[in-house]
Coordinates of C-alpha atoms and ligand atoms in Angstrom, one line a residue:
Chain A
M33 CA 0.0 0.0 0.0
T34 CA 1.4 3.3 -1.0
T35 CA 0.0 6.6 0.0
S36 CA -1.5 8.4 -2.9
A37 CA -2.1 12.1 -2.7
P38 CA -5.4 12.7 -4.5
H39 CA -6.2 15.9 -2.6
P40 CA -3.9 19.0 -3.0
I41 CA -1.0 18.8 -0.6
P42 CA -1.4 21.4 2.1
P43 CA 1.5 23.6 2.9
A44 CA 3.8 21.7 5.3
I45 CA 4.8 22.9 8.7
T46 CA 8.4 22.3 9.3
A47 CA 10.0 21.4 12.6
R48 CA 12.0 24.6 12.4
Q49 CA 8.8 26.8 11.9
A50 CA 7.2 25.1 14.9
G51 CA 10.2 25.9 17.0
L52 CA 11.3 22.2 17.1
V53 CA 14.2 20.2 15.9
G54 CA 13.9 16.9 14.0
C55 CA 16.5 14.2 14.2
Q56 CA 18.0 13.2 10.8
G57 CA 18.8 9.8 12.0
C58 CA 15.5 8.7 13.5
G59 CA 12.9 11.4 12.9
K60 CA 12.3 12.1 16.6
V61 CA 11.1 15.6 17.3
H62 CA 12.7 17.6 20.1
H63 CA 12.2 21.1 21.6
A64 CA 14.7 23.6 20.2
G65 CA 17.8 23.7 22.3
V66 CA 18.1 20.0 22.9
S67 CA 21.5 19.1 21.5
V68 CA 21.5 15.3 21.4
C69 CA 18.7 13.1 20.2
Q70 CA 17.1 11.3 23.1
R71 CA 16.2 8.3 20.9
C72 CA 19.3 7.6 18.8
G73 CA 22.0 9.8 20.4
A74 CA 22.8 11.6 17.2
P75 CA 23.7 15.3 17.4
L76 CA 20.7 17.5 16.7
H77 CA 20.8 20.4 14.3
S78 CA 17.8 22.2 12.8
R79 CA 20.1 22.6 9.8
M80 CA 23.6 21.1 9.7
P81 CA 25.9 23.9 10.6
G82 CA 28.3 24.9 7.9
S83 CA 26.8 22.3 5.6
L84 CA 27.5 24.2 2.3
Q85 CA 31.1 25.1 3.3
R86 CA 31.9 21.5 3.9
V87 CA 30.2 20.4 0.7
W88 CA 32.3 22.9 -1.3
A89 CA 35.5 21.9 0.5
W90 CA 35.0 18.1 -0.1
L91 CA 33.8 18.7 -3.6
F92 CA 36.8 20.8 -4.5
A93 CA 39.2 18.2 -3.0
G94 CA 37.4 15.5 -5.0
I95 CA 37.8 17.4 -8.3
V96 CA 41.4 18.2 -7.6
V97 CA 42.4 14.5 -7.0
Y98 CA 40.3 13.4 -10.0
I99 CA 42.6 15.2 -12.4
P100 CA 45.8 13.1 -11.6
A101 CA 43.5 10.1 -11.6
N102 CA 42.9 10.6 -15.3
I103 CA 46.4 11.7 -16.3
Y104 CA 48.5 9.1 -14.5
P105 CA 48.3 5.3 -15.2
M106 CA 45.8 3.2 -13.4
L107 CA 47.3 -0.1 -14.4
L108 CA 50.9 -1.1 -15.3
T109 CA 51.2 -4.3 -17.4
T110 CA 54.6 -5.8 -17.8
S111 CA 54.9 -8.4 -20.5
F112 CA 58.2 -9.8 -21.8
G113 CA 60.1 -7.0 -20.2
R114 CA 58.0 -4.3 -21.7
T115 CA 55.7 -2.2 -19.6
T116 CA 52.5 -0.7 -20.9
E117 CA 50.7 2.0 -18.9
N118 CA 47.0 2.3 -19.0
T119 CA 45.0 5.3 -17.9
I120 CA 41.3 5.0 -17.0
V121 CA 40.2 6.0 -20.5
G122 CA 43.0 3.8 -22.0
G123 CA 41.5 0.8 -20.2
V124 CA 38.1 1.6 -21.6
M125 CA 39.7 1.8 -25.1
D126 CA 41.3 -1.6 -24.7
L127 CA 38.0 -3.1 -23.7
I128 CA 36.5 -1.7 -26.8
D129 CA 39.3 -3.1 -28.9
Y130 CA 38.6 -6.6 -27.4
G131 CA 35.0 -6.1 -28.4
S132 CA 33.8 -6.2 -24.8
Y133 CA 31.5 -3.2 -25.4
G134 CA 29.2 -3.9 -22.4
V135 CA 32.1 -4.1 -19.9
A136 CA 33.7 -1.0 -21.5
A137 CA 30.4 0.8 -21.0
I138 CA 30.3 -0.2 -17.3
V139 CA 33.8 1.0 -16.6
F140 CA 33.3 4.2 -18.6
L141 CA 30.1 4.8 -16.7
A142 CA 31.6 4.1 -13.3
S143 CA 34.9 5.9 -13.8
V144 CA 34.0 8.9 -16.0
V145 CA 30.3 9.5 -16.3
I146 CA 29.3 9.0 -12.6
P147 CA 32.2 11.0 -11.1
V148 CA 31.8 13.9 -13.5
G149 CA 28.0 13.8 -13.2
K150 CA 28.4 13.8 -9.4
F151 CA 30.7 16.8 -9.4
L152 CA 28.1 18.7 -11.5
A153 CA 25.1 17.5 -9.5
I154 CA 26.6 18.4 -6.1
G155 CA 27.8 21.7 -7.3
Y156 CA 24.4 22.5 -8.8
L157 CA 22.6 21.6 -5.6
A158 CA 25.0 23.6 -3.4
L159 CA 24.5 26.6 -5.7
V160 CA 20.7 26.6 -5.8
V161 CA 20.1 26.2 -2.1
R162 CA 22.3 29.2 -1.1
D163 CA 20.7 31.8 1.2
G164 CA 18.4 34.0 -0.7
S165 CA 18.3 31.8 -3.8
R166 CA 14.7 31.6 -4.9
I167 CA 15.0 30.0 -8.3
G168 CA 13.0 26.9 -9.1
R169 CA 10.5 26.8 -6.2
G170 CA 7.7 24.4 -6.2
S171 CA 7.8 21.2 -8.3
G172 CA 11.5 21.7 -9.0
L173 CA 12.2 20.8 -5.4
H174 CA 11.1 17.2 -6.0
G175 CA 13.5 17.0 -8.9
R176 CA 16.3 18.3 -6.7
Q177 CA 15.4 15.8 -3.9
H178 CA 15.6 13.0 -6.5
L179 CA 18.9 14.3 -7.9
F180 CA 20.3 14.2 -4.3
E181 CA 19.1 10.7 -3.7
V182 CA 20.6 9.5 -7.0
V183 CA 23.9 11.1 -6.2
E184 CA 24.0 9.5 -2.7
F185 CA 23.0 6.1 -4.1
I186 CA 25.2 5.9 -7.2
G187 CA 28.4 7.7 -6.1
R188 CA 30.0 4.7 -4.3
W189 CA 29.7 2.6 -7.5
S190 CA 32.6 4.5 -9.0
M191 CA 34.9 2.3 -6.9
I192 CA 34.5 -0.6 -9.5
D193 CA 37.6 0.3 -11.4
V194 CA 39.8 0.4 -8.3
F195 CA 38.6 -3.1 -7.3
V196 CA 39.3 -4.3 -10.9
V197 CA 42.9 -3.2 -10.6
A198 CA 43.2 -4.9 -7.2
I199 CA 41.9 -8.2 -8.5
L200 CA 44.0 -8.1 -11.7
A201 CA 47.1 -7.3 -9.7
A202 CA 46.4 -10.2 -7.3
L203 CA 45.7 -12.6 -10.1
V204 CA 48.3 -11.8 -12.7
Q205 CA 51.6 -12.4 -10.9
L206 CA 55.2 -12.9 -11.9
D207 CA 54.9 -16.5 -12.8
F208 CA 52.8 -15.6 -15.8
A209 CA 53.9 -14.1 -19.0
A210 CA 52.6 -10.8 -17.8
T211 CA 52.5 -8.9 -14.5
I212 CA 49.9 -6.3 -13.6
S213 CA 50.5 -3.7 -10.9
P214 CA 48.4 -0.7 -9.8
G215 CA 49.4 2.8 -10.8
I216 CA 49.3 6.0 -8.8
A217 CA 45.9 6.9 -10.4
A218 CA 44.3 4.1 -8.4
V219 CA 45.1 6.0 -5.2
S220 CA 44.0 9.4 -6.4
F221 CA 40.8 7.9 -8.0
S222 CA 39.9 6.2 -4.7
L223 CA 40.4 9.5 -2.8
S224 CA 38.2 11.3 -5.3
V225 CA 35.4 8.8 -4.8
A226 CA 35.8 9.1 -1.0
F227 CA 35.9 12.9 -1.0
T228 CA 32.8 13.2 -3.2
M229 CA 30.9 10.7 -0.9
L230 CA 31.8 13.0 2.0
A231 CA 30.6 16.0 0.0
A232 CA 27.3 14.3 -0.5
Q233 CA 27.1 13.3 3.1
S234 CA 27.8 16.9 4.2
F235 CA 24.9 18.2 2.2
D236 CA 21.8 18.8 4.3
P237 CA 18.8 17.9 2.1
R238 CA 16.5 20.0 4.2
L239 CA 18.1 23.0 2.6
I240 CA 16.5 22.0 -0.7
W241 CA 13.1 22.4 0.8
D242 CA 13.8 25.6 2.7
A243 CA 13.4 27.4 -0.7
E244 CA 9.7 26.8 -0.2
E245 CA 9.5 28.5 3.1
G246 CA 9.7 32.0 1.7
T247 CA 10.7 33.6 5.0
A248 CA 14.3 34.7 5.3
R249 CA 16.6 32.4 7.1
Chain B
M61 CA -1.0 7.8 6.5
N62 CA -3.6 10.0 4.9
E63 CA -5.6 10.0 8.0
A64 CA -2.4 10.9 9.9
I65 CA -1.8 13.9 7.7
D66 CA -5.3 15.1 8.0
S67 CA -5.4 14.7 11.8
L68 CA -2.1 16.6 11.9
H69 CA -3.6 19.4 10.0
T70 CA -6.7 19.6 12.1
Q71 CA -4.5 19.5 15.2
T72 CA -2.2 22.2 14.0
G73 CA -5.1 24.2 12.7
S74 CA -6.6 24.5 16.1
A75 CA -3.5 24.6 18.2
P76 CA -1.0 27.4 17.8
I77 CA 2.3 26.3 16.3
G78 CA 4.8 25.7 19.0
T79 CA 2.4 24.1 21.5
L80 CA 2.5 20.8 19.6
D81 CA 3.7 17.8 21.7
P82 CA 6.9 16.8 20.0
D83 CA 6.4 13.2 21.2
C84 CA 3.4 12.6 18.8
L85 CA 5.2 14.1 15.9
I86 CA 7.8 12.9 13.4
A87 CA 10.0 15.2 11.3
C88 CA 11.0 14.1 7.9
P89 CA 14.8 13.7 7.8
N90 CA 14.9 15.0 4.2
C91 CA 12.6 18.0 4.3
D92 CA 11.9 18.7 8.0
A93 CA 8.1 18.5 7.5
L94 CA 6.2 17.6 10.6
Q95 CA 3.7 14.8 10.6
L96 CA 1.7 13.0 13.1
D97 CA 3.5 9.9 14.3
A98 CA 0.7 7.4 13.7
P99 CA 1.3 3.7 13.9
V100 CA 2.0 2.2 10.5
P101 CA 0.5 -1.2 9.7
V102 CA 2.9 -4.0 8.9
G103 CA 3.5 -4.1 5.1
A104 CA 2.4 -0.5 4.6
L105 CA 4.6 2.4 3.5
A106 CA 4.4 5.8 5.3
R107 CA 5.7 8.5 3.0
C108 CA 6.4 12.1 3.9
H109 CA 3.4 14.1 2.7
R110 CA 5.7 16.9 1.5
C111 CA 8.7 15.2 -0.3
G112 CA 7.6 11.6 -0.6
T113 CA 10.5 10.1 1.2
V114 CA 9.6 6.7 2.8
L115 CA 9.6 7.4 6.5
M116 CA 8.5 4.0 7.7
A117 CA 8.0 0.6 6.1
P118 CA 7.6 -1.9 8.9
R119 CA 7.8 -5.5 7.8
E120 CA 6.6 -8.6 9.5
Q121 CA 9.1 -10.3 11.8
A122 CA 11.6 -7.7 10.6
M123 CA 13.9 -7.8 13.6
T124 CA 14.2 -11.6 13.5
R125 CA 14.8 -11.6 9.8
I126 CA 17.4 -8.8 9.8
V127 CA 19.3 -10.5 12.6
M128 CA 19.2 -14.0 11.0
L129 CA 20.3 -12.6 7.6
A130 CA 23.0 -10.4 9.0
A131 CA 24.4 -13.3 11.1
T132 CA 24.3 -15.6 8.0
A133 CA 26.2 -12.9 6.0
L134 CA 28.8 -12.7 8.8
V135 CA 29.5 -16.4 8.6
L136 CA 29.7 -16.3 4.8
M137 CA 32.2 -13.5 5.2
V138 CA 34.5 -15.6 7.3
A139 CA 34.3 -18.4 4.7
A140 CA 34.8 -16.0 1.8
V141 CA 38.0 -14.5 3.3
F142 CA 39.8 -17.9 3.8
F143 CA 38.7 -20.1 0.9
P144 CA 40.3 -19.6 -2.6
F145 CA 38.4 -16.9 -4.4
L146 CA 39.6 -17.2 -8.0
E147 CA 41.8 -19.6 -9.9
I148 CA 43.7 -18.5 -12.9
S149 CA 45.6 -20.8 -15.3
A150 CA 47.8 -20.0 -18.2
G151 CA 50.4 -22.0 -19.9
G152 CA 50.0 -24.9 -17.5
M153 CA 50.5 -22.7 -14.5
V154 CA 47.8 -22.3 -11.9
Q155 CA 47.4 -19.6 -9.4
R156 CA 44.9 -19.5 -6.6
S157 CA 44.1 -16.3 -5.0
S158 CA 41.9 -15.6 -2.0
L159 CA 40.1 -12.4 -1.1
L160 CA 43.0 -11.5 1.1
D161 CA 45.4 -11.8 -1.8
A162 CA 43.3 -9.4 -3.8
V163 CA 43.4 -7.0 -1.0
L164 CA 47.2 -7.4 -0.4
A165 CA 47.9 -6.7 -4.1
F166 CA 48.5 -3.1 -3.3
S167 CA 50.9 -3.8 -0.4
S168 CA 54.1 -2.4 -1.9
G169 CA 55.3 1.1 -1.2
L170 CA 53.1 3.9 -2.3
M171 CA 50.2 1.6 -2.7
L172 CA 50.1 0.6 0.9
P173 CA 47.2 3.0 1.8
L174 CA 45.2 1.4 -1.0
T175 CA 45.7 -1.9 0.7
F176 CA 44.1 -0.7 3.9
A177 CA 41.3 1.1 2.0
T178 CA 40.4 -2.0 0.0
A179 CA 40.6 -4.3 3.0
A180 CA 38.4 -1.9 4.9
L181 CA 35.8 -1.4 2.1
I182 CA 35.3 -5.1 1.2
I183 CA 36.1 -7.0 4.4
V184 CA 36.5 -4.9 7.6
L185 CA 33.6 -2.4 7.2
P186 CA 31.0 -4.9 5.9
S187 CA 31.9 -7.3 8.7
L188 CA 31.8 -4.6 11.3
R189 CA 28.5 -3.4 10.0
L190 CA 26.9 -6.8 10.1
A191 CA 28.3 -7.5 13.6
S192 CA 26.9 -4.2 14.8
I193 CA 23.5 -5.0 13.4
V194 CA 23.5 -8.5 15.1
Y195 CA 24.7 -7.0 18.4
A196 CA 22.2 -4.2 18.5
L197 CA 19.2 -6.1 17.2
A198 CA 19.5 -9.7 18.4
P199 CA 18.2 -9.0 21.9
M200 CA 15.2 -7.1 20.2
A201 CA 14.5 -10.1 18.0
L202 CA 14.3 -12.2 21.1
G203 CA 12.1 -9.7 22.9
W204 CA 14.7 -8.8 25.5
H205 CA 16.0 -5.4 26.6
P206 CA 18.6 -3.9 24.3
A207 CA 22.3 -4.8 24.9
R208 CA 24.6 -2.3 26.5
H209 CA 25.5 0.5 24.1
A210 CA 23.0 -0.9 21.5
V211 CA 22.2 2.7 20.6
P212 CA 25.7 3.9 19.6
V213 CA 26.4 0.5 18.0
F214 CA 23.3 0.7 15.8
R215 CA 24.2 4.3 14.9
L216 CA 27.6 3.0 13.8
A217 CA 25.9 0.4 11.6
Q218 CA 23.9 3.1 9.9
A219 CA 27.0 5.3 9.4
L220 CA 28.9 2.4 7.9
R221 CA 26.3 1.6 5.3
P222 CA 27.6 3.7 2.4
W223 CA 31.2 2.5 3.1
A224 CA 30.6 -1.2 3.0
M225 CA 31.2 -2.0 -0.6
A226 CA 31.0 -5.8 -1.0
E227 CA 28.4 -5.6 -3.7
I228 CA 30.6 -3.2 -5.8
F229 CA 33.5 -5.6 -5.4
I230 CA 31.5 -8.3 -7.1
V231 CA 30.9 -6.2 -10.1
G232 CA 34.6 -5.4 -10.1
V233 CA 35.3 -9.1 -10.2
A234 CA 33.1 -9.5 -13.2
V235 CA 34.9 -6.7 -15.1
A236 CA 38.3 -8.2 -14.2
L237 CA 37.2 -11.6 -15.6
V238 CA 36.6 -10.0 -18.9
K239 CA 39.9 -8.1 -18.9
V240 CA 42.0 -11.2 -18.3
A241 CA 39.9 -13.4 -20.6
G242 CA 42.4 -13.2 -23.5
L243 CA 45.4 -13.7 -21.2
A244 CA 44.4 -16.8 -19.2
T245 CA 41.6 -19.1 -18.1
L246 CA 39.8 -18.2 -15.0
S247 CA 37.6 -20.2 -12.7
F248 CA 35.7 -19.4 -9.6
G249 CA 36.8 -20.8 -6.2
P250 CA 34.3 -21.6 -3.5
A251 CA 34.9 -18.2 -1.8
F252 CA 33.5 -16.4 -4.9
W253 CA 30.2 -18.1 -4.5
T254 CA 30.2 -17.6 -0.7
F255 CA 31.0 -13.9 -1.3
S256 CA 28.2 -13.5 -3.8
A257 CA 25.8 -15.2 -1.4
L258 CA 26.9 -12.8 1.2
V259 CA 26.1 -9.8 -1.0
L260 CA 22.6 -11.2 -1.7
V261 CA 21.9 -11.9 1.9
T262 CA 23.1 -8.4 2.9
V263 CA 20.8 -6.8 0.4
L264 CA 17.9 -8.9 1.6
S265 CA 18.6 -8.0 5.2
D266 CA 18.7 -4.3 4.2
T267 CA 15.3 -4.5 2.6
F268 CA 13.8 -5.5 5.9
M269 CA 15.5 -2.6 7.6
C270 CA 13.3 0.3 8.4
R271 CA 15.5 2.6 10.4
I272 CA 12.8 4.7 12.1
S273 CA 10.9 1.5 13.2
V274 CA 14.2 0.0 14.5
W275 CA 15.0 3.2 16.5
K276 CA 11.5 3.3 17.9
T277 CA 11.7 -0.4 19.1
L278 CA 15.1 0.3 20.6
E279 CA 13.7 3.3 22.5
E280 CA 10.6 1.4 23.7
R281 CA 12.6 -1.6 25.0
R282 CA 15.1 0.6 26.8
Q283 CA 12.4 1.6 29.2
P284 CA 12.5 -0.7 32.2
Ligands
LIG589 ZN1 17.5 10.5 16.6
LIG590 ZN1 9.9 15.0 3.7

């Protein structure tokens, strides 16, 4: 059974408007001024303090380390004394050459499309919820909420390529014709994924809906 | 939940904002909208009337199922770590590698931090999360009072959720198989199947998890 909303949705009363604080972990409502949730022990904030500053900081860090992740090799293959270096995109090209289009698409999606899309999405959300920003009120807010949910859900899947490198390096060892070892890009790429996950976690989704309140913050 | 919304509005319509009893309300974690904390029948979904986020989705026997599935996943993890994970053969040579070998592949020099990260993401954090769930919820499943520190332990389990990446590792294995296909022949060891089962069981356990319901149960049982 899902709740349908046949009747027009009445304007919501937020915990903050009612002088209360809601817990983000468990939903329990407290009087303003209570600092720790009595149900789950999480710190209580009407809105996460400094949310946007932390989002920008982590996002910037994530973008900065994503650059070397694309320039430096992800994978070093040594075969008969010759070492070939493979960047993220180079790895995708190789897969296309082998004819493994499906897998090439997965790696490209996980290593390029998702990280870049995530940078853009987090940046966009952080921009539109700034104080005083009144663009896109109303139905656009549901879209932003969905965008945030997608970013939170999908961001961790970027780690696929790092795990691929780990497995290949473990499997293809010296006693074979070839040796595979991880390149420095594996480190910076993992950091980039972690930093953008932290950026998404620092974002307080309640800020999206504050645009509807109209009153100054 | 419709009735709940309506009653909230009649209530807030008559009472001035600020005199509402916080204990009969629930605030949406995503949009801060207040709604009446009405009991949700088993099998039903309670959505936020403003943003549509699922607030509560209680399932039948949820506690017991979550605990059983999490405990099963934990046992599977132990097996997955020690049995051979993949077997590769090329030119008459065979190499077996366990999950630990895959993790230790980064263990030289600059790559050392990656070793710890990989070990954490695919073995340590998933195990810790499963163990926390079992510790915090097993007494609930049995109808007892919560264990000591069950509240911070369950909070830890919630915080670990995005960082436990066992399911992503499985996709990585599939991609790796395609990449070495031209180089050598690969076959799965028992640990691969154990680990895949672990991912399935964890996902299943998470579908029974309704965090707000769990927190409420923990709170009720804490009262002597
Ligand atoms: Zn709480
Ligand atoms: Zn909501």
